[in-house]
Amino acid sequence: MLGLLGALVAGAPAAAPSPRAPHVRAVTVVPAAAGSTTALSGYAIRSTAEVSDAAALVSAPGYRTNGWHPAGPRSTVLAALVADGTHPDPFYSTSQQRIPAAAFTVPWWFRAEFTVADTSTRTYLDFSGVVSAADVFVNGKQVATASAVAGAYTHHELDVTELVRAGANAVAFRIQPNDPRKNLTMGWLDWLQPPPDQNMGIVRDVLVRRGGRVALRDAHVVTSLAMPSPASADLTVKAKVRNESAEDVTAAVSGTIGSGIAFRREVPLRAHETKTVAFTPADTPQLHLDRPRVWWPAGMGAQELYELDLTVTVPESGSGSGSVVSDRTRRGFGIRSVQAPLNKDGARQYSVNGRPLLIRGAGWSPDELLRWDPAYAEDRLAYARDLGLNTLRLEGHLEQDEFFDLADRYGILTLPGWQCCTKWEGEVNGTEAGEGWTAADYPVAKASMAAEAARLRDHPSVISFLIGSDFAPDTEIERGYVDALKAADWPTPVIPAAAAKSAPLTGASGMRMPGPYEWVPPGYWYDKREGGATGFNSETSAGPDIPTLDTLRRMMSPAELTSLWKDPAAPQYHRSPSRTYATLKLYDDALSARYGAPRSLEDYVATAQLAQYENVRAQYEAYARNATDASKPSTGVIYWMFNSGWTSLHWQLVDRYLDQNGAYFGAKKANEPLHVQYSYDDRTVAVVNRRTTAVSGLTARVSLFNTDGTQKYDRTVTGLAVGADGAKAVALTLPASVDGLSATHLARLVLTDAAGREVSRNVYWLSTRRDVLDYTESDWYHTPTTAYADLTGLRSMAQAAVSATATTSTGGDAPSTSTTVVTVRNTGTGNTPALLTDLHLVDGKDTPVLPVQWSDNQISLWPGESATLTATYRTADLHGSAPRIRISGWNTPTATVPAT
């Protein structure tokens, strides 16, 4: 059964249909050690419509599962059926429409077995992540009902000690169908075409927990950094101890933090009594730390982490005078301070460890089938850091524990919160989808909040919880959330909504959600209105993000690809189920008006990369430029979105297969640590410094060229200095007009340091005719453009001759990693630059090697100029092939060179 899980690798096509195993067994060996937790290794699943046996039989050890399907330990129904070949790969073309939704309108059985050799210790089932609800049975007996096990985020601990026997044991979940409009679970809204099973299943580990007479629960560390200086910190260690026996007992709770801090206390407990134990600096002086190892976001410092190891022991049974371990737990945590007050303009301004930062983020999506692949998750987080992002927002779909562990390690801040417009906001979202709450929903919502607060509170990467998205909760719902957060010692700001809403207890959100979600020109971002660069915009982008041609050919049929570039009014299945985003017409109209009508699929994709590069770059650059303004500064921006959960045509900086296009490299350019940039509104050229120290002695050179490479303007400014932590310095303002400048022209910005080394280079394609926006007709998803910039002159650019040489090395500090160094040069003899030259690392079959991290890419070079770039990747992803570099560009013929 476990061998079939290989097909769950993110983005992999479904395996060819194979005969269903005659008898599917999922058996987990559970040790007896007190304090151990063992995840069920997988399930046998089947529709209740195909199982006539009673629950008592289905949940009995040894029940024959002939004709059942194997499922992984965290699996939706559809994920399992795709993995075993029952249904086609839903990520290609319209294959998902071939999967009958009627099969998922009845409950499904998830059945597993586990073995124990010793029943002298207690046994518990510990789980969350049931979508949407489940009746639970152990060894033929029902231990919980679907009314009790309801909601994807609620946490459940079921004591099954009296039912567990030595040898084989069985657990069965009868999973109820999911409807995100009716259940407090997960949904997809307009992000992608929703899976026909609506993600019903068990999407987090079900743990078999063993323990002795006294259980240890709810262990966590409350940290307090002595601000405004992080020179010292106080730690408070808390946990609950619960006497599971009918006799009084004195338990000893002892713990360590790292190798230098140890503490211990005896705790008397009456029969079945629960106590909260707290170790504070007042009674445990070693919990006051001088010079603590402080955790910082990426780019601001190191990601220091600590580990708490907590144990409870009880006297040994019988006449012995010794003690035995009854339970234990380990928790990682970090020490940092997060503040997010409202500034004078009412915008949320985050600071970490006393240093303010502009939130440069994007929206995270899990896999559409909620499949968890740790390597794939880590690859995406590595990409986020490579892009210079410091934050990911999770609107619902609150990821696995390992995701937050990775975010802690990579220094990526996270903004988790509840999802908009479904049942989560059914009481307050007006005419949006989602039904009103019943009396049963309030305790489920509060329990969900309590569970997620306990799960996330120790992660230093988590800097808030958004208890609303498009809407703020009403008083009753908010009170449940706030009480649950307070009880969990939640350490960071609680935000009532991602939109500009207020709630009675948590006040104004300090965030706004004005859009856009559809195409707008790059100049839009600089205006301090609508979605422009002011305040904290919690989700926004110019909508479509067309992937590379390699990715498009993996996800769409030939007929769909023809329609993609020829028919702007055609519905695009891989965009969204929303009527608002059904087509690419707004995007395609702008593309044709600004750049000229596409001539082929290849031309359409190349043009899209130009458009996405300039637009995404402008979005991040505008927010960076305005971050230090005295009036209405920008404080945060969340690009909507970072990635898609499937093969998509919109809302993604990173595509499904981790290929990188214009949107990716536009974001990477805009967010580089020391950056020279142009402003579309006032023509200023500024230097933004995101480093932690100020810099001086900089030189900025700005040159303007016609598309034939003729230089029409050139100015150099020396002696520039700029402060740290996002400060900016304006170098110059370009003139409103330049003699002889063509309607379409290029701007080259080069920043060098005091030693003359190039530290930032940025090339823009501009027009003497500006895009014109009609703000009077703005709506929630875009602002119409009534006149377009003229960039059609790019089509008349001569071909540029580009050469490249590449070498590859393997080993060093990371023996599983290879590094390819590429020197690319414009060898042309005239004046024409090579615009947006793209390098792709490919294998012997011309297939992109992914993931890959480039030092820079999609660069523009003038004749005689060269650049040396590096690509880092896993050697195994070459699959034994020799690496090659494919070179292409706007006006560069495609060529491939060896990189051995």
PDB file of N, CA, C and O in Angstrom, residues 848-878:
ATOM      1  N   PRO A 848      12.835  21.297 -18.172  1.00  0.00           N
ATOM      2  CA  PRO A 848      13.395  22.135 -17.102  1.00  0.00           C
ATOM      3  C   PRO A 848      13.735  21.320 -15.861  1.00  0.00           C
ATOM      4  O   PRO A 848      12.974  20.435 -15.447  1.00  0.00           O
ATOM      5  N   VAL A 849      14.881  21.605 -15.274  1.00  0.00           N
ATOM      6  CA  VAL A 849      15.301  20.995 -14.014  1.00  0.00           C
ATOM      7  C   VAL A 849      14.778  21.893 -12.898  1.00  0.00           C
ATOM      8  O   VAL A 849      15.200  23.040 -12.752  1.00  0.00           O
ATOM      9  N   LEU A 850      13.851  21.362 -12.107  1.00  0.00           N
ATOM     10  CA  LEU A 850      13.156  22.157 -11.113  1.00  0.00           C
ATOM     11  C   LEU A 850      13.055  21.386  -9.802  1.00  0.00           C
ATOM     12  O   LEU A 850      12.920  20.165  -9.819  1.00  0.00           O
ATOM     13  N   PRO A 851      13.123  22.107  -8.654  1.00  0.00           N
ATOM     14  CA  PRO A 851      13.299  23.546  -8.509  1.00  0.00           C
ATOM     15  C   PRO A 851      14.747  23.956  -8.758  1.00  0.00           C
ATOM     16  O   PRO A 851      15.661  23.133  -8.690  1.00  0.00           O
ATOM     17  N   VAL A 852      14.917  25.234  -9.015  1.00  0.00           N
ATOM     18  CA  VAL A 852      16.241  25.803  -9.218  1.00  0.00           C
ATOM     19  C   VAL A 852      16.222  27.225  -8.674  1.00  0.00           C
ATOM     20  O   VAL A 852      15.206  27.917  -8.758  1.00  0.00           O
ATOM     21  N   GLN A 853      17.325  27.635  -8.091  1.00  0.00           N
ATOM     22  CA  GLN A 853      17.438  29.016  -7.625  1.00  0.00           C
ATOM     23  C   GLN A 853      18.544  29.711  -8.393  1.00  0.00           C
ATOM     24  O   GLN A 853      19.706  29.289  -8.361  1.00  0.00           O
ATOM     25  N   TRP A 854      18.144  30.770  -9.099  1.00  0.00           N
ATOM     26  CA  TRP A 854      19.067  31.584  -9.882  1.00  0.00           C
ATOM     27  C   TRP A 854      19.474  32.818  -9.075  1.00  0.00           C
ATOM     28  O   TRP A 854      18.655  33.413  -8.383  1.00  0.00           O
ATOM     29  N   SER A 855      20.732  33.198  -9.205  1.00  0.00           N
ATOM     30  CA  SER A 855      21.166  34.447  -8.573  1.00  0.00           C
ATOM     31  C   SER A 855      20.452  35.638  -9.201  1.00  0.00           C
ATOM     32  O   SER A 855      20.140  36.621  -8.520  1.00  0.00           O
ATOM     33  N   ASP A 856      20.176  35.560 -10.483  1.00  0.00           N
ATOM     34  CA  ASP A 856      19.387  36.546 -11.226  1.00  0.00           C
ATOM     35  C   ASP A 856      18.978  35.876 -12.524  1.00  0.00           C
ATOM     36  O   ASP A 856      19.528  34.829 -12.889  1.00  0.00           O
ATOM     37  N   ASN A 857      17.999  36.449 -13.199  1.00  0.00           N
ATOM     38  CA  ASN A 857      17.560  35.869 -14.462  1.00  0.00           C
ATOM     39  C   ASN A 857      16.673  36.889 -15.148  1.00  0.00           C
ATOM     40  O   ASN A 857      16.317  37.918 -14.575  1.00  0.00           O
ATOM     41  N   GLN A 858      16.316  36.568 -16.395  1.00  0.00           N
ATOM     42  CA  GLN A 858      15.545  37.479 -17.235  1.00  0.00           C
ATOM     43  C   GLN A 858      16.199  38.864 -17.210  1.00  0.00           C
ATOM     44  O   GLN A 858      15.603  39.873 -16.839  1.00  0.00           O
ATOM     45  N   ILE A 859      17.436  38.863 -17.639  1.00  0.00           N
ATOM     46  CA  ILE A 859      18.260  40.070 -17.623  1.00  0.00           C
ATOM     47  C   ILE A 859      18.281  40.711 -19.008  1.00  0.00           C
ATOM     48  O   ILE A 859      17.978  40.060 -20.010  1.00  0.00           O
ATOM     49  N   SER A 860      18.642  41.972 -19.060  1.00  0.00           N
ATOM     50  CA  SER A 860      18.749  42.705 -20.324  1.00  0.00           C
ATOM     51  C   SER A 860      20.169  43.234 -20.464  1.00  0.00           C
ATOM     52  O   SER A 860      20.688  43.885 -19.550  1.00  0.00           O
ATOM     53  N   LEU A 861      20.789  42.936 -21.618  1.00  0.00           N
ATOM     54  CA  LEU A 861      22.193  43.274 -21.833  1.00  0.00           C
ATOM     55  C   LEU A 861      22.365  44.072 -23.119  1.00  0.00           C
ATOM     56  O   LEU A 861      21.778  43.736 -24.156  1.00  0.00           O
ATOM     57  N   TRP A 862      23.184  45.104 -23.052  1.00  0.00           N
ATOM     58  CA  TRP A 862      23.540  45.872 -24.239  1.00  0.00           C
ATOM     59  C   TRP A 862      24.777  45.260 -24.888  1.00  0.00           C
ATOM     60  O   TRP A 862      25.500  44.474 -24.240  1.00  0.00           O
ATOM     61  N   PRO A 863      25.021  45.530 -26.174  1.00  0.00           N
ATOM     62  CA  PRO A 863      26.186  44.941 -26.850  1.00  0.00           C
ATOM     63  C   PRO A 863      27.477  45.159 -26.073  1.00  0.00           C
ATOM     64  O   PRO A 863      27.755  46.263 -25.591  1.00  0.00           O
ATOM     65  N   GLY A 864      28.228  44.076 -25.912  1.00  0.00           N
ATOM     66  CA  GLY A 864      29.471  44.126 -25.157  1.00  0.00           C
ATOM     67  C   GLY A 864      29.303  43.842 -23.682  1.00  0.00           C
ATOM     68  O   GLY A 864      30.292  43.566 -22.989  1.00  0.00           O
ATOM     69  N   GLU A 865      28.079  43.903 -23.168  1.00  0.00           N
ATOM     70  CA  GLU A 865      27.850  43.633 -21.754  1.00  0.00           C
ATOM     71  C   GLU A 865      27.718  42.129 -21.519  1.00  0.00           C
ATOM     72  O   GLU A 865      27.244  41.386 -22.381  1.00  0.00           O
ATOM     73  N   SER A 866      28.108  41.726 -20.328  1.00  0.00           N
ATOM     74  CA  SER A 866      27.965  40.331 -19.938  1.00  0.00           C
ATOM     75  C   SER A 866      27.534  40.262 -18.483  1.00  0.00           C
ATOM     76  O   SER A 866      27.651  41.234 -17.728  1.00  0.00           O
ATOM     77  N   ALA A 867      27.038  39.108 -18.098  1.00  0.00           N
ATOM     78  CA  ALA A 867      26.643  38.868 -16.713  1.00  0.00           C
ATOM     79  C   ALA A 867      26.943  37.415 -16.381  1.00  0.00           C
ATOM     80  O   ALA A 867      26.786  36.529 -17.227  1.00  0.00           O
ATOM     81  N   THR A 868      27.375  37.193 -15.161  1.00  0.00           N
ATOM     82  CA  THR A 868      27.625  35.829 -14.694  1.00  0.00           C
ATOM     83  C   THR A 868      26.577  35.489 -13.648  1.00  0.00           C
ATOM     84  O   THR A 868      26.449  36.181 -12.629  1.00  0.00           O
ATOM     85  N   LEU A 869      25.812  34.435 -13.924  1.00  0.00           N
ATOM     86  CA  LEU A 869      24.708  34.029 -13.080  1.00  0.00           C
ATOM     87  C   LEU A 869      24.952  32.610 -12.578  1.00  0.00           C
ATOM     88  O   LEU A 869      25.623  31.813 -13.240  1.00  0.00           O
ATOM     89  N   THR A 870      24.394  32.288 -11.426  1.00  0.00           N
ATOM     90  CA  THR A 870      24.519  30.942 -10.890  1.00  0.00           C
ATOM     91  C   THR A 870      23.150  30.308 -10.699  1.00  0.00           C
ATOM     92  O   THR A 870      22.186  30.992 -10.331  1.00  0.00           O
ATOM     93  N   ALA A 871      23.082  29.017 -10.943  1.00  0.00           N
ATOM     94  CA  ALA A 871      21.873  28.236 -10.713  1.00  0.00           C
ATOM     95  C   ALA A 871      22.225  27.103  -9.753  1.00  0.00           C
ATOM     96  O   ALA A 871      23.199  26.373  -9.974  1.00  0.00           O
ATOM     97  N   THR A 872      21.437  26.970  -8.685  1.00  0.00           N
ATOM     98  CA  THR A 872      21.668  25.936  -7.678  1.00  0.00           C
ATOM     99  C   THR A 872      20.462  25.008  -7.643  1.00  0.00           C
ATOM    100  O   THR A 872      19.315  25.475  -7.644  1.00  0.00           O
ATOM    101  N   TYR A 873      20.728  23.695  -7.582  1.00  0.00           N
ATOM    102  CA  TYR A 873      19.641  22.723  -7.708  1.00  0.00           C
ATOM    103  C   TYR A 873      20.103  21.373  -7.175  1.00  0.00           C
ATOM    104  O   TYR A 873      21.301  21.158  -6.912  1.00  0.00           O
ATOM    105  N   ARG A 874      19.153  20.472  -6.992  1.00  0.00           N
ATOM    106  CA  ARG A 874      19.479  19.116  -6.557  1.00  0.00           C
ATOM    107  C   ARG A 874      20.045  18.321  -7.740  1.00  0.00           C
ATOM    108  O   ARG A 874      19.425  18.260  -8.808  1.00  0.00           O
ATOM    109  N   THR A 875      21.172  17.705  -7.517  1.00  0.00           N
ATOM    110  CA  THR A 875      21.800  16.921  -8.581  1.00  0.00           C
ATOM    111  C   THR A 875      20.868  15.820  -9.073  1.00  0.00           C
ATOM    112  O   THR A 875      20.792  15.531 -10.278  1.00  0.00           O
ATOM    113  N   ALA A 876      20.119  15.212  -8.152  1.00  0.00           N
ATOM    114  CA  ALA A 876      19.238  14.105  -8.518  1.00  0.00           C
ATOM    115  C   ALA A 876      18.158  14.528  -9.501  1.00  0.00           C
ATOM    116  O   ALA A 876      17.640  13.681 -10.249  1.00  0.00           O
ATOM    117  N   ASP A 877      17.814  15.815  -9.530  1.00  0.00           N
ATOM    118  CA  ASP A 877      16.759  16.270 -10.428  1.00  0.00           C
ATOM    119  C   ASP A 877      17.195  16.304 -11.890  1.00  0.00           C
ATOM    120  O   ASP A 877      16.383  16.551 -12.783  1.00  0.00           O
ATOM    121  N   LEU A 878      18.487  16.050 -12.140  1.00  0.00           N
ATOM    122  CA  LEU A 878      18.949  15.867 -13.520  1.00  0.00           C
ATOM    123  C   LEU A 878      18.618  14.466 -14.031  1.00  0.00           C
ATOM    124  O   LEU A 878      18.679  14.221 -15.239  1.00  0.00           O
TER     125      LEU A 878
END
